[in-house]
Amino acid sequence: ADGALSAPLAGAPEVFAEGQGGMLDVRVDPEFADNRRLWLAFAEPGAGGASTALGHGRLEDGGIADFTTVFRMEPKVGGRNHFGARIVFAGDGSIFLTLAERYKFDPAQDLSNHMGTIVRIMPDGSPHPDNPFLDREGARPEIWSYGHRNIEAAALQPGTGELWIAEMGPRGGDELNLVERGANYGWPEVSWGSHYNLLPIPDPPSRPEFTDAVKQWTPVIAPSGMTFYTAGLFEAFRGDLLIGGLQSQGITRLELDGTAVVAEELIVLGDRIREVAEAPDGAIHVLVDRGDGAMWRLAPAQ
């Protein structure tokens, strides 16, 4: 409550802490009160380079005990960019893990690897039994959707149980996507943005076989972290989607009507927002992405 931090916890896994790699996400298990389990998504070093991995351990005084890695994105490749990743617990006990294409582009269209995908797995790392490519020869059975670029924001919608993501585009073309089982979101064949060297990319409507975004941002907001707000402290926000922004330096608030965005507001905070979450008392917590770091509590003015 006084803002003090513990010393770094012992027992965390070895991390590839270069470029955009590092410790990527941390989530408390839904049964934490009974099992004290923490889930970590991280960039894991290994033969060939690095890839995103997911594991869990038991929180004890001063450390994490018995850490076990249950999923590793394959293959490991060289480079320092595009790891994802966000952990989302589904209502049936399974886990969504959002990944990225490691800045390799074309593998996002290849089901024989995990790059540019969202995977859905059980807590032991096995594929969810309803995954769409379980029986397709040469496809990774953990894949739920593909054709993604770099996903650092994801949340399950209360009431519907649907998975929403906010995905970083290239030069323009950040996307809000409703994730559908087995869908291909088109990267790098289509995008609402262009390449960094200004070479054009076909717009999504030119390729109707791909699933288009619900909304896109050009200029970008660089979405990182998101949540559906369900509390009453900010009454006007109830049911809205709150998305942290690195480039926008604030929170983008979206009002939804079904699967359509009907209103948008940028809440300017003046710093790079890495994550946004609803606090138990209805306040909004944000993590600020800078060298010394910070967590802020946002509440209505008294």
Coordinates of C-alpha atoms in Angstrom, one line a residue:
A1 CA 0.0 0.0 0.0
D2 CA 2.9 2.4 0.6
G3 CA 4.4 1.6 -2.9
A4 CA 7.4 -0.4 -1.5
L5 CA 8.8 -3.1 -3.8
S6 CA 10.3 -6.4 -2.7
A7 CA 13.7 -7.5 -3.8
P8 CA 13.7 -9.4 -7.1
L9 CA 12.1 -12.8 -6.6
A10 CA 14.5 -15.8 -6.8
G11 CA 13.6 -18.8 -8.9
A12 CA 12.5 -17.0 -12.1
P13 CA 13.6 -18.6 -15.4
E14 CA 16.5 -17.5 -17.5
V15 CA 15.3 -14.7 -19.8
F16 CA 16.6 -13.3 -23.2
A17 CA 16.7 -9.7 -22.1
E18 CA 17.7 -8.0 -25.3
G19 CA 15.8 -5.6 -27.5
Q20 CA 12.0 -6.3 -27.1
G21 CA 12.8 -9.6 -25.3
G22 CA 12.6 -9.9 -21.6
M23 CA 10.0 -10.8 -18.9
L24 CA 6.8 -10.3 -20.9
D25 CA 3.8 -11.0 -18.8
V26 CA 2.8 -12.2 -15.3
R27 CA -0.6 -13.5 -14.2
V28 CA -2.0 -14.9 -11.0
D29 CA -3.6 -18.3 -11.4
P30 CA -7.4 -18.3 -11.1
E31 CA -7.0 -20.8 -8.2
F32 CA -4.1 -18.8 -6.6
A33 CA -5.7 -18.8 -3.2
D34 CA -5.3 -22.6 -3.1
N35 CA -2.2 -23.2 -5.3
R36 CA -0.1 -20.0 -5.0
R37 CA 0.7 -20.4 -8.7
L38 CA 2.2 -17.6 -10.8
W39 CA 2.3 -17.8 -14.6
L40 CA 5.1 -16.1 -16.5
A41 CA 5.5 -15.4 -20.2
F42 CA 9.1 -14.6 -21.2
A43 CA 11.6 -14.6 -24.0
E44 CA 13.6 -17.8 -23.6
P45 CA 17.1 -18.2 -25.0
G46 CA 18.2 -21.4 -26.6
A47 CA 19.7 -23.1 -29.6
G48 CA 19.0 -20.9 -32.7
G49 CA 18.2 -17.7 -30.8
A50 CA 15.1 -17.1 -28.6
S51 CA 11.4 -17.5 -28.6
T52 CA 8.4 -16.8 -26.3
A53 CA 7.8 -19.4 -23.6
L54 CA 5.2 -19.9 -20.8
G55 CA 5.6 -21.5 -17.4
H56 CA 4.5 -21.5 -13.8
G57 CA 5.8 -21.7 -10.3
R58 CA 4.7 -21.4 -6.7
L59 CA 5.0 -18.1 -5.0
E60 CA 6.8 -18.4 -1.6
D61 CA 8.5 -15.9 0.6
G62 CA 11.2 -14.2 -1.4
G63 CA 10.9 -16.4 -4.5
I64 CA 9.2 -18.7 -7.0
A65 CA 9.6 -22.4 -6.3
D66 CA 9.5 -25.3 -8.8
F67 CA 9.2 -23.2 -11.9
T68 CA 8.1 -25.4 -14.9
T69 CA 8.0 -24.3 -18.5
V70 CA 4.9 -25.9 -20.2
F71 CA 5.1 -24.3 -23.7
R72 CA 7.8 -23.0 -26.0
M73 CA 7.2 -21.2 -29.2
E74 CA 8.9 -23.1 -32.1
P75 CA 11.3 -22.5 -33.7
K76 CA 13.8 -20.4 -31.8
V77 CA 15.2 -17.8 -34.2
G78 CA 17.7 -14.9 -34.1
G79 CA 16.7 -11.3 -33.6
R80 CA 15.6 -8.9 -30.8
N81 CA 12.1 -7.9 -31.9
H82 CA 8.5 -9.1 -31.7
F83 CA 7.9 -11.6 -28.9
G84 CA 4.3 -10.7 -27.9
A85 CA 3.0 -11.8 -25.3
R86 CA -0.1 -11.8 -23.1
I87 CA -1.6 -14.6 -21.0
V88 CA -5.4 -14.9 -20.9
F89 CA -7.2 -17.5 -18.9
A90 CA -10.3 -18.9 -20.6
G91 CA -13.4 -19.8 -18.7
D92 CA -12.9 -23.6 -19.3
G93 CA -9.5 -23.7 -17.6
S94 CA -7.5 -23.4 -20.8
I95 CA -5.0 -20.6 -21.6
F96 CA -4.6 -18.3 -24.5
L97 CA -1.1 -17.0 -25.2
T98 CA -0.6 -14.3 -27.8
L99 CA 2.6 -14.5 -29.8
A100 CA 4.4 -12.5 -32.5
E101 CA 6.2 -13.3 -35.8
R102 CA 9.6 -12.4 -34.4
Y103 CA 9.9 -9.7 -37.1
K104 CA 10.3 -12.5 -39.7
F105 CA 7.1 -11.6 -41.7
D106 CA 6.2 -14.7 -43.9
P107 CA 6.2 -17.4 -41.2
A108 CA 3.0 -15.8 -39.9
Q109 CA 1.2 -17.5 -42.8
D110 CA 2.9 -20.9 -42.2
L111 CA 1.1 -23.3 -39.7
S112 CA 4.2 -25.4 -39.3
N113 CA 5.5 -22.9 -36.8
H114 CA 4.1 -20.8 -33.9
M115 CA 5.3 -17.4 -35.2
G116 CA 2.5 -14.9 -35.7
T117 CA -0.1 -17.0 -33.9
I118 CA -2.3 -17.2 -30.8
V119 CA -2.1 -20.6 -29.1
R120 CA -4.7 -22.2 -26.9
I121 CA -3.3 -24.8 -24.4
M122 CA -4.3 -26.6 -21.3
P123 CA -2.3 -25.9 -18.1
D124 CA 0.0 -28.8 -18.7
G125 CA 0.9 -27.3 -22.2
S126 CA -1.1 -29.8 -24.2
P127 CA -3.3 -28.4 -27.1
H128 CA -6.9 -27.5 -26.3
P129 CA -9.1 -30.4 -27.6
D130 CA -11.1 -27.9 -29.8
N131 CA -8.1 -26.4 -31.5
P132 CA -8.8 -26.0 -35.3
F133 CA -5.6 -27.6 -36.6
L134 CA -5.3 -30.7 -34.4
D135 CA -5.7 -33.0 -37.3
R136 CA -4.0 -31.1 -40.1
E137 CA -0.8 -32.7 -41.1
G138 CA 2.2 -30.4 -40.6
A139 CA 0.4 -27.8 -38.5
R140 CA 1.2 -27.0 -34.9
P141 CA -1.7 -28.4 -32.8
E142 CA -1.6 -25.6 -30.3
I143 CA -2.5 -22.8 -32.8
W144 CA -5.9 -21.1 -32.4
S145 CA -5.5 -18.3 -34.9
Y146 CA -2.7 -17.0 -37.2
G147 CA -1.6 -14.2 -39.5
H148 CA -0.7 -11.9 -36.6
R149 CA 2.2 -9.5 -36.3
N150 CA 2.9 -8.6 -32.7
I151 CA 0.2 -8.9 -30.0
E152 CA 0.9 -7.2 -26.6
A153 CA -2.7 -6.6 -25.6
A154 CA -5.5 -9.1 -25.0
A155 CA -8.5 -9.6 -22.8
L156 CA -11.6 -11.8 -22.4
Q157 CA -14.9 -10.0 -22.7
P158 CA -17.1 -10.5 -19.6
G159 CA -20.4 -12.0 -20.4
T160 CA -19.5 -13.3 -23.9
G161 CA -16.2 -15.0 -23.1
E162 CA -14.8 -13.8 -26.4
L163 CA -11.1 -13.0 -26.9
W164 CA -10.2 -9.5 -28.1
I165 CA -6.7 -8.4 -29.0
A166 CA -5.0 -5.1 -29.9
E167 CA -2.2 -5.8 -32.3
M168 CA 0.8 -3.6 -33.4
G169 CA 0.9 -2.8 -37.1
P170 CA 3.9 -1.7 -39.1
R171 CA 4.0 2.0 -40.2
G172 CA 0.3 2.6 -39.4
G173 CA -2.4 0.0 -39.1
D174 CA -2.6 -1.0 -35.5
E175 CA -5.6 -3.3 -35.2
L176 CA -8.4 -4.2 -32.8
N177 CA -9.4 -7.8 -33.5
L178 CA -12.1 -10.1 -32.3
V179 CA -10.3 -13.5 -32.4
E180 CA -12.1 -16.3 -34.1
R181 CA -11.2 -20.0 -34.0
G182 CA -9.0 -20.9 -37.0
A183 CA -9.1 -17.4 -38.5
N184 CA -6.2 -16.0 -40.6
Y185 CA -5.7 -12.2 -39.9
G186 CA -3.6 -11.7 -43.0
W187 CA -0.1 -10.5 -41.9
P188 CA 2.1 -9.9 -43.9
E189 CA 0.0 -10.3 -47.0
V190 CA -2.4 -7.4 -46.0
S191 CA -2.3 -4.6 -43.5
W192 CA -3.8 -1.1 -43.0
G193 CA -0.3 0.2 -42.7
S194 CA 2.8 0.3 -44.9
H195 CA 6.3 -1.0 -44.5
Y196 CA 8.8 1.1 -42.6
N197 CA 10.5 1.8 -45.9
L198 CA 7.2 3.2 -47.1
L199 CA 6.6 0.3 -49.6
P200 CA 2.8 -0.3 -49.7
I201 CA 1.0 -3.4 -48.4
P202 CA -2.4 -4.4 -49.9
D203 CA -5.4 -3.3 -47.8
P204 CA -7.3 -6.1 -46.1
P205 CA -10.5 -5.7 -48.2
S206 CA -8.4 -6.6 -51.3
R207 CA -8.1 -10.1 -49.9
P208 CA -11.5 -11.2 -48.5
E209 CA -10.2 -14.6 -47.5
F210 CA -8.5 -12.9 -44.5
T211 CA -10.3 -11.7 -41.4
D212 CA -10.3 -7.9 -41.2
A213 CA -9.8 -5.8 -38.1
V214 CA -12.8 -4.5 -36.1
K215 CA -10.9 -1.2 -36.0
Q216 CA -7.5 0.2 -37.1
W217 CA -5.4 3.1 -36.0
T218 CA -3.3 5.2 -38.4
P219 CA -1.3 6.9 -36.9
V220 CA -0.6 4.1 -34.5
I221 CA -1.3 4.0 -30.7
A222 CA 1.2 1.1 -30.2
P223 CA -1.2 -0.9 -28.0
S224 CA 0.2 -2.6 -24.9
G225 CA -2.1 -4.1 -22.3
M226 CA -5.9 -4.0 -22.2
T227 CA -8.9 -4.8 -20.0
F228 CA -12.7 -4.6 -20.0
Y229 CA -13.8 -2.3 -17.2
T230 CA -16.5 -3.8 -15.1
A231 CA -16.5 -1.7 -11.9
G232 CA -18.6 1.3 -10.9
L233 CA -16.0 3.8 -9.7
F234 CA -15.8 5.2 -13.3
E235 CA -19.5 4.7 -14.0
A236 CA -19.2 6.0 -17.6
F237 CA -16.6 3.4 -18.4
R238 CA -18.5 0.3 -17.3
G239 CA -18.3 -2.3 -20.1
D240 CA -15.8 -0.4 -22.1
L241 CA -12.5 -1.6 -23.4
L242 CA -9.4 0.2 -22.0
I243 CA -6.2 -0.1 -24.1
G244 CA -2.8 1.1 -23.0
G245 CA -0.7 3.0 -25.5
L246 CA 3.0 3.4 -25.9
Q247 CA 2.9 5.8 -28.8
S248 CA -0.3 7.5 -27.7
Q249 CA 1.0 7.9 -24.2
G250 CA -2.4 7.2 -22.6
I251 CA -5.4 5.0 -22.5
T252 CA -7.7 4.5 -25.5
R253 CA -11.3 3.9 -24.2
L254 CA -13.6 2.1 -26.7
E255 CA -17.4 1.8 -26.3
L256 CA -18.7 -1.4 -28.0
D257 CA -22.1 -2.2 -29.4
G258 CA -21.8 -5.9 -30.0
T259 CA -18.7 -6.2 -32.2
A260 CA -18.8 -2.6 -33.4
V261 CA -16.9 0.3 -31.9
V262 CA -19.4 3.2 -31.5
A263 CA -17.3 5.7 -29.5
E264 CA -13.6 6.3 -28.8
E265 CA -11.8 8.6 -26.3
L266 CA -8.0 9.0 -25.7
I267 CA -7.3 9.7 -22.1
V268 CA -3.9 11.4 -22.3
L269 CA -1.5 10.5 -19.5
G270 CA 1.8 11.9 -20.9
D271 CA 3.8 8.7 -20.6
R272 CA 4.2 5.3 -22.3
I273 CA 1.6 3.0 -20.9
R274 CA 2.7 -0.7 -20.9
E275 CA -0.3 -2.3 -19.1
V276 CA -3.7 -1.4 -17.8
A277 CA -5.8 -3.3 -15.2
E278 CA -8.8 -2.9 -13.1
A279 CA -8.0 -2.7 -9.4
P280 CA -10.2 -4.5 -6.7
D281 CA -11.7 -1.2 -5.6
G282 CA -12.6 -0.1 -9.1
A283 CA -9.6 2.2 -9.7
I284 CA -7.5 1.7 -12.8
H285 CA -3.8 0.7 -12.5
V286 CA -1.4 1.4 -15.2
L287 CA 2.3 0.4 -15.7
V288 CA 4.5 3.2 -17.1
D289 CA 7.2 2.0 -19.5
R290 CA 10.4 3.9 -18.8
G291 CA 13.8 3.3 -17.2
D292 CA 12.8 3.8 -13.6
G293 CA 9.3 2.4 -14.1
A294 CA 6.1 3.2 -12.2
M295 CA 2.7 2.0 -11.3
W296 CA 0.0 4.6 -11.2
R297 CA -3.5 4.5 -9.6
L298 CA -6.2 6.4 -11.5
A299 CA -9.4 7.3 -9.7
P300 CA -12.1 10.0 -10.0
A301 CA -11.2 13.4 -8.5
Q302 CA -12.6 13.9 -5.1

